[in-house]
Amino acid sequence: MPTMVFSMLNALSVEPGHHVLEIGTGTGWNAALLCHRLGDQNVVTVEVDASIASEARGRLFAADLAPEVVVGDGAIGYGKRSPYDRIIATASVGTIPSQWIGQAHPGAVIVTPWGPVYGGEAVSRLVVDETGVASGRFVGSSAFMRLRQHRKNLPPTDRFLDQAKWPLGAARSRTTLSPDDVGDWICMFAIGVQVPDLFCRVTWGEGGSYRLWLFDTGVTSWATADYAENRSDFEVAQSGPRKLWEELEGAYRWWHQQGRPDFDRFGLTTRGGPAYQVWLDAPDNPVPLREAG
Ligand SMILES: C[S@@+](CC[C@H](N)C(=O)[O-])C[C@H]1O[C@@H](n2cnc3c(N)ncnc32)[C@H](O)[C@@H]1O
């Protein structure tokens, strides 16, 4: 998808002489573009799949380009050729690997697709400071494959209801918030950053109706909201110590009250690893967390 490749390269803002690490060689095309701009000696690209890496090497060679193509796990970066001025990942992550920050010069830029468990994803553009903090805004929506080690590994949903039939002993209620109004990519992102351990599934019914299922990764609670056309309110069932539909609804209403901000009003700050903060407009305005996940 050339528009995505070029918008991410634009966000990377490379300058002549920059030393760049790419994670996810794939076809080798992005690496070739970087080589064209910076010279082969300044480009290192890491691919986890040896056969993909070998094909990319062949293609690059045929184009008279010879960046270092490393077979390895890009989640740990590539320490041997560090530090880097720019790091670009072309597979998405759920947390920023601390190795990327450790292998970056102060002032370096990291561009990577980032997304919460619930859904929604955007390209994050982080600048690394001298203290090892990486911070910056998202620059646009994306939908990449996850870096192999960052795949979500969600618990199977039959662990929630076991063999019992819906609605088991769930508390029933109704809501005026349509499940259809919470499914946009940006809305899912806004929900996901506020409820980091939430995930969902949909089961389809007749005539366009469906059931939105909510679960937490800790396997403590579940909820459903039933969508049907031409309805003004919708049936909800919630089970377990957490009220997952209420958490989702609170997250949605916060996002709505903020003026339904798009990806580019959100930002991320992290030292790498599982601890991070997502913020709106400025780093001192963190998004609220609905439940300690
Ligand atoms: C969207 S493709 C990359 C596209 C590529 N930059 C290009 O120009 O064609 C994502 C690539 O990331 C690779 N990948 C997935 N997990 C990885 C990991 N942990 N380390 C390195 N590469 C990984 C996949 O094998 C795949 O080739």
Tab-separated table of C-alpha atoms and ligand atoms in Angstrom:
chain	number	residue	atom	x	y	z
A	1	MET	CA	0.000	0.000	0.000
A	2	PRO	CA	2.218	2.837	-1.289
A	3	THR	CA	0.230	5.604	0.417
A	4	MET	CA	0.905	3.976	3.784
A	5	VAL	CA	4.588	3.369	2.989
A	6	PHE	CA	5.125	6.988	1.958
A	7	SER	CA	3.144	8.520	4.806
A	8	MET	CA	5.188	6.480	7.287
A	9	LEU	CA	8.452	7.449	5.571
A	10	ASN	CA	7.291	11.045	5.657
A	11	ALA	CA	6.711	10.735	9.414
A	12	LEU	CA	10.192	9.209	9.778
A	13	SER	CA	11.703	12.415	8.332
A	14	VAL	CA	15.089	10.978	7.383
A	15	GLU	CA	18.000	13.262	6.556
A	16	PRO	CA	21.134	12.416	4.573
A	17	GLY	CA	23.597	10.559	6.789
A	18	HIS	CA	20.945	9.066	9.075
A	19	HIS	CA	21.442	5.497	10.217
A	20	VAL	CA	18.128	3.606	10.073
A	21	LEU	CA	16.752	0.349	11.455
A	22	GLU	CA	13.692	-1.148	9.793
A	23	ILE	CA	11.701	-3.926	11.495
A	24	GLY	CA	9.825	-6.209	9.073
A	25	THR	CA	11.702	-6.453	5.744
A	26	GLY	CA	8.815	-8.110	3.865
A	27	THR	CA	9.287	-7.544	0.123
A	28	GLY	CA	12.294	-5.286	0.731
A	29	TRP	CA	10.625	-2.338	-1.000
A	30	ASN	CA	10.646	0.007	1.984
A	31	ALA	CA	14.278	-0.890	2.649
A	32	ALA	CA	15.063	-0.148	-1.006
A	33	LEU	CA	13.496	3.301	-0.717
A	34	LEU	CA	15.552	3.984	2.416
A	35	CYS	CA	18.727	2.802	0.645
A	36	HIS	CA	17.993	5.048	-2.313
A	37	ARG	CA	17.779	8.019	0.005
A	38	LEU	CA	20.462	7.221	2.587
A	39	GLY	CA	22.854	4.732	0.990
A	40	ASP	CA	22.917	0.984	1.657
A	41	GLN	CA	25.483	1.282	4.418
A	42	ASN	CA	23.013	3.285	6.517
A	43	VAL	CA	20.147	0.805	6.341
A	44	VAL	CA	19.639	-2.295	8.497
A	45	THR	CA	16.437	-4.303	8.128
A	46	VAL	CA	15.308	-7.203	10.336
A	47	GLU	CA	12.944	-9.952	9.189
A	48	VAL	CA	11.813	-12.833	11.401
A	49	ASP	CA	11.079	-15.199	8.500
A	50	ALA	CA	14.299	-16.496	6.923
A	51	SER	CA	12.775	-17.316	3.529
A	52	ILE	CA	11.126	-13.879	3.244
A	53	ALA	CA	14.445	-12.277	4.197
A	54	SER	CA	16.291	-14.305	1.585
A	55	GLU	CA	13.831	-13.352	-1.181
A	56	ALA	CA	14.059	-9.696	-0.171
A	57	ARG	CA	17.861	-9.881	-0.246
A	58	GLY	CA	17.643	-11.275	-3.790
A	59	ARG	CA	15.307	-8.499	-4.919
A	60	LEU	CA	17.465	-5.815	-3.351
A	61	PHE	CA	20.571	-7.325	-4.949
A	62	ALA	CA	18.845	-7.298	-8.354
A	63	ALA	CA	18.246	-3.578	-7.821
A	64	ASP	CA	21.939	-3.080	-6.996
A	65	LEU	CA	21.186	-2.494	-3.330
A	66	ALA	CA	22.818	-4.261	-0.397
A	67	PRO	CA	21.525	-3.090	2.969
A	68	GLU	CA	22.177	-5.440	5.886
A	69	VAL	CA	19.207	-7.833	5.955
A	70	VAL	CA	19.182	-9.584	9.323
A	71	VAL	CA	17.120	-12.688	10.098
A	72	GLY	CA	15.938	-12.246	13.650
A	73	ASP	CA	13.314	-11.035	16.026
A	74	GLY	CA	12.759	-7.347	15.379
A	75	ALA	CA	11.135	-7.007	18.810
A	76	ILE	CA	14.660	-6.912	20.231
A	77	GLY	CA	15.922	-4.558	17.543
A	78	TYR	CA	19.462	-5.111	16.305
A	79	GLY	CA	22.033	-4.006	18.874
A	80	LYS	CA	25.123	-4.692	16.757
A	81	ARG	CA	24.623	-1.723	14.436
A	82	SER	CA	23.095	0.641	17.026
A	83	PRO	CA	22.640	3.463	17.873
A	84	TYR	CA	20.154	4.499	15.209
A	85	ASP	CA	18.849	7.931	14.205
A	86	ARG	CA	15.578	6.491	12.976
A	87	ILE	CA	13.678	3.242	13.664
A	88	ILE	CA	10.677	2.234	11.566
A	89	ALA	CA	8.520	-0.837	12.146
A	90	THR	CA	6.264	-2.119	9.375
A	91	ALA	CA	4.427	-4.541	11.641
A	92	SER	CA	2.364	-3.306	14.579
A	93	VAL	CA	2.987	-3.563	18.303
A	94	GLY	CA	0.951	-3.359	21.503
A	95	THR	CA	3.855	-1.943	23.520
A	96	ILE	CA	7.081	-0.267	22.410
A	97	PRO	CA	10.025	-2.656	22.925
A	98	SER	CA	12.517	-1.095	25.365
A	99	GLN	CA	15.343	-2.364	23.100
A	100	TRP	CA	14.233	0.024	20.342
A	101	ILE	CA	14.545	2.962	22.723
A	102	GLY	CA	17.866	1.640	24.083
A	103	GLN	CA	19.230	1.395	20.535
A	104	ALA	CA	18.127	4.921	19.581
A	105	HIS	CA	20.221	8.100	19.767
A	106	PRO	CA	18.762	10.895	21.908
A	107	GLY	CA	16.592	12.854	19.474
A	108	ALA	CA	15.940	9.753	17.369
A	109	VAL	CA	12.516	9.177	15.848
A	110	ILE	CA	10.647	5.872	16.132
A	111	VAL	CA	7.719	5.306	13.743
A	112	THR	CA	5.586	2.256	14.395
A	113	PRO	CA	1.970	1.146	14.106
A	114	TRP	CA	0.590	0.728	17.623
A	115	GLY	CA	-2.778	-0.534	18.770
A	116	PRO	CA	-4.624	-1.566	21.924
A	117	VAL	CA	-6.038	-5.074	22.394
A	118	TYR	CA	-9.647	-3.990	21.731
A	119	GLY	CA	-8.968	-2.764	18.185
A	120	GLY	CA	-8.152	0.416	16.363
A	121	GLU	CA	-4.550	1.111	15.419
A	122	ALA	CA	-2.523	4.114	14.386
A	123	VAL	CA	1.003	5.039	13.402
A	124	SER	CA	2.874	6.369	16.412
A	125	ARG	CA	5.717	8.882	15.878
A	126	LEU	CA	7.882	9.001	18.993
A	127	VAL	CA	10.935	11.138	19.724
A	128	VAL	CA	13.434	9.657	22.172
A	129	ASP	CA	14.916	12.040	24.767
A	130	GLU	CA	18.241	11.843	26.648
A	131	THR	CA	16.561	10.153	29.633
A	132	GLY	CA	15.206	7.258	27.542
A	133	VAL	CA	11.625	8.463	27.335
A	134	ALA	CA	9.926	8.170	23.939
A	135	SER	CA	6.952	10.412	23.351
A	136	GLY	CA	4.872	11.765	20.497
A	137	ARG	CA	1.591	11.852	18.663
A	138	PHE	CA	-0.111	9.367	16.433
A	139	VAL	CA	-0.023	10.483	12.822
A	140	GLY	CA	-2.820	8.481	11.227
A	141	SER	CA	-4.831	5.332	11.150
A	142	SER	CA	-3.270	1.984	10.194
A	143	ALA	CA	-4.065	-1.728	10.123
A	144	PHE	CA	-0.852	-3.771	10.019
A	145	MET	CA	-0.132	-7.386	10.849
A	146	ARG	CA	1.246	-7.614	14.382
A	147	LEU	CA	4.891	-8.226	15.064
A	148	ARG	CA	4.970	-11.968	15.695
A	149	GLN	CA	5.700	-11.607	19.433
A	150	HIS	CA	2.959	-9.003	19.824
A	151	ARG	CA	0.065	-11.135	18.579
A	152	LYS	CA	-2.766	-10.920	20.998
A	153	ASN	CA	-3.121	-14.550	22.178
A	154	LEU	CA	-6.559	-13.878	23.564
A	155	PRO	CA	-8.170	-16.458	25.844
A	156	PRO	CA	-10.739	-18.696	24.108
A	157	THR	CA	-14.186	-17.305	24.666
A	158	ASP	CA	-15.625	-20.648	25.843
A	159	ARG	CA	-13.637	-20.124	29.048
A	160	PHE	CA	-16.127	-17.358	29.948
A	161	LEU	CA	-19.437	-19.157	29.694
A	162	ASP	CA	-18.049	-22.650	29.931
A	163	GLN	CA	-20.773	-25.066	28.799
A	164	ALA	CA	-23.573	-22.932	30.211
A	165	LYS	CA	-26.000	-21.157	27.925
A	166	TRP	CA	-26.303	-17.375	27.610
A	167	PRO	CA	-27.367	-15.442	29.666
A	168	LEU	CA	-26.513	-17.704	32.598
A	169	GLY	CA	-26.936	-15.542	35.725
A	170	ALA	CA	-26.043	-12.301	33.967
A	171	ALA	CA	-27.646	-9.002	35.027
A	172	ARG	CA	-29.945	-7.768	32.244
A	173	SER	CA	-30.503	-4.120	31.372
A	174	ARG	CA	-31.096	-1.867	28.367
A	175	THR	CA	-28.959	0.839	26.801
A	176	THR	CA	-29.603	3.683	24.365
A	177	LEU	CA	-26.043	3.462	23.051
A	178	SER	CA	-26.200	1.398	19.888
A	179	PRO	CA	-23.546	-1.305	19.499
A	180	ASP	CA	-23.416	-0.014	15.912
A	181	ASP	CA	-22.080	3.345	17.119
A	182	VAL	CA	-19.003	1.917	18.816
A	183	GLY	CA	-17.488	-0.067	15.952
A	184	ASP	CA	-15.496	2.551	13.986
A	185	TRP	CA	-11.722	2.064	14.014
A	186	ILE	CA	-11.090	5.342	15.862
A	187	CYS	CA	-13.894	4.638	18.334
A	188	MET	CA	-12.472	1.181	19.018
A	189	PHE	CA	-9.062	2.783	19.553
A	190	ALA	CA	-10.526	5.323	22.016
A	191	ILE	CA	-12.244	2.503	23.922
A	192	GLY	CA	-9.158	0.278	23.794
A	193	VAL	CA	-6.809	2.859	25.270
A	194	GLN	CA	-9.173	3.406	28.203
A	195	VAL	CA	-9.923	-0.262	28.856
A	196	PRO	CA	-6.623	-1.938	27.900
A	197	ASP	CA	-7.659	-5.504	28.727
A	198	LEU	CA	-10.988	-5.491	26.858
A	199	PHE	CA	-11.597	-7.535	23.720
A	200	CYS	CA	-14.681	-8.251	21.644
A	201	ARG	CA	-16.338	-10.678	19.268
A	202	VAL	CA	-19.484	-10.473	17.155
A	203	THR	CA	-21.999	-13.235	16.487
A	204	TRP	CA	-24.478	-12.638	13.667
A	205	GLY	CA	-28.232	-13.159	13.878
A	206	GLU	CA	-31.092	-12.731	11.419
A	207	GLY	CA	-31.797	-9.649	9.290
A	208	GLY	CA	-28.677	-7.668	10.128
A	209	SER	CA	-28.967	-8.206	13.866
A	210	TYR	CA	-25.905	-9.165	15.843
A	211	ARG	CA	-24.610	-9.662	19.366
A	212	LEU	CA	-21.505	-7.754	20.450
A	213	TRP	CA	-19.610	-9.749	23.066
A	214	LEU	CA	-17.153	-8.129	25.457
A	215	PHE	CA	-14.534	-10.034	27.461
A	216	ASP	CA	-11.535	-9.146	29.622
A	217	THR	CA	-8.181	-10.837	29.038
A	218	GLY	CA	-8.063	-11.807	32.732
A	219	VAL	CA	-11.158	-13.996	32.139
A	220	THR	CA	-13.171	-12.498	35.003
A	221	SER	CA	-16.208	-10.999	33.247
A	222	TRP	CA	-18.203	-10.854	30.043
A	223	ALA	CA	-21.036	-8.766	28.616
A	224	THR	CA	-23.233	-8.718	25.525
A	225	ALA	CA	-25.157	-5.974	23.749
A	226	ASP	CA	-27.706	-6.966	21.113
A	227	TYR	CA	-28.051	-4.873	17.980
A	228	ALA	CA	-31.196	-4.934	15.846
A	229	GLU	CA	-32.213	-2.470	13.146
A	230	ASN	CA	-34.733	0.313	13.851
A	231	ARG	CA	-34.413	0.059	17.624
A	232	SER	CA	-33.847	2.954	19.998
A	233	ASP	CA	-32.601	0.820	22.858
A	234	PHE	CA	-30.688	-2.425	23.080
A	235	GLU	CA	-30.560	-5.339	25.470
A	236	VAL	CA	-27.437	-5.753	27.577
A	237	ALA	CA	-26.297	-8.682	29.736
A	238	GLN	CA	-23.326	-8.376	32.099
A	239	SER	CA	-21.698	-11.100	34.158
A	240	GLY	CA	-18.773	-11.155	36.563
A	241	PRO	CA	-17.230	-8.650	38.965
A	242	ARG	CA	-16.688	-6.086	36.202
A	243	LYS	CA	-19.476	-4.430	34.254
A	244	LEU	CA	-17.785	-4.497	30.868
A	245	TRP	CA	-20.580	-2.840	28.899
A	246	GLU	CA	-20.608	0.023	31.431
A	247	GLU	CA	-16.836	0.355	31.108
A	248	LEU	CA	-17.171	0.492	27.317
A	249	GLU	CA	-20.032	2.968	27.533
A	250	GLY	CA	-18.031	5.206	29.918
A	251	ALA	CA	-15.075	5.095	27.534
A	252	TYR	CA	-17.300	5.903	24.557
A	253	ARG	CA	-18.970	8.819	26.352
A	254	TRP	CA	-15.601	10.307	27.379
A	255	TRP	CA	-14.441	10.157	23.749
A	256	HIS	CA	-17.708	11.726	22.571
A	257	GLN	CA	-17.432	14.523	25.187
A	258	GLN	CA	-13.903	15.332	24.002
A	259	GLY	CA	-15.329	16.097	20.523
A	260	ARG	CA	-14.759	12.622	19.080
A	261	PRO	CA	-11.033	13.222	18.571
A	262	ASP	CA	-9.302	11.548	15.639
A	263	PHE	CA	-6.028	9.606	15.945
A	264	ASP	CA	-3.851	12.694	15.514
A	265	ARG	CA	-5.062	14.216	18.787
A	266	PHE	CA	-3.826	11.170	20.707
A	267	GLY	CA	-0.221	10.579	21.744
A	268	LEU	CA	1.883	8.006	23.538
A	269	THR	CA	4.674	8.294	26.135
A	270	THR	CA	6.771	5.339	27.276
A	271	ARG	CA	10.172	4.129	28.425
A	272	GLY	CA	9.387	0.930	26.539
A	273	GLY	CA	7.867	-2.304	27.790
A	274	PRO	CA	4.446	-2.746	29.338
A	275	ALA	CA	4.258	0.680	31.048
A	276	TYR	CA	2.977	3.483	28.832
A	277	GLN	CA	0.586	6.374	28.870
A	278	VAL	CA	-1.780	7.402	26.100
A	279	TRP	CA	-2.765	11.072	26.160
A	280	LEU	CA	-5.051	13.486	24.411
A	281	ASP	CA	-3.605	16.721	22.941
A	282	ALA	CA	-0.703	16.928	25.433
A	283	PRO	CA	1.340	14.509	27.563
A	284	ASP	CA	-0.050	16.060	30.769
A	285	ASN	CA	-3.604	15.091	29.763
A	286	PRO	CA	-3.651	11.282	30.039
A	287	VAL	CA	-6.711	9.388	28.840
A	288	PRO	CA	-8.663	8.052	31.824
A	289	LEU	CA	-8.391	4.348	32.569
A	290	ARG	CA	-11.755	2.698	33.239
A	291	GLU	CA	-10.414	-0.277	35.155
A	292	ALA	CA	-6.962	-1.380	36.260
A	293	GLY	CA	-6.356	-4.100	33.710
B	1	LIG	C1	3.745	-5.580	6.373
B	1	LIG	S1	5.121	-6.623	6.196
B	1	LIG	C2	6.453	-5.537	5.947
B	1	LIG	C3	6.470	-4.819	4.653
B	1	LIG	C4	7.861	-4.395	4.228
B	1	LIG	N1	8.423	-3.325	4.998
B	1	LIG	C5	7.948	-4.125	2.748
B	1	LIG	O1	8.545	-3.106	2.333
B	1	LIG	O2	7.439	-4.953	1.969
B	1	LIG	C6	5.474	-7.184	7.840
B	1	LIG	C7	6.675	-8.076	7.920
B	1	LIG	O3	7.048	-8.171	9.302
B	1	LIG	C8	7.583	-9.448	9.509
B	1	LIG	N2	7.627	-9.723	10.946
B	1	LIG	C9	6.646	-10.158	11.783
B	1	LIG	N3	7.109	-10.292	13.039
B	1	LIG	C10	8.409	-9.907	13.008
B	1	LIG	C11	9.422	-9.823	13.986
B	1	LIG	N4	9.189	-10.142	15.266
B	1	LIG	N5	10.651	-9.399	13.609
B	1	LIG	C12	10.900	-9.060	12.316
B	1	LIG	N6	9.982	-9.135	11.351
B	1	LIG	C13	8.747	-9.548	11.685
B	1	LIG	C14	6.667	-10.357	8.711
B	1	LIG	O4	7.271	-11.615	8.435
B	1	LIG	C15	6.444	-9.504	7.456
B	1	LIG	O5	7.375	-9.822	6.445
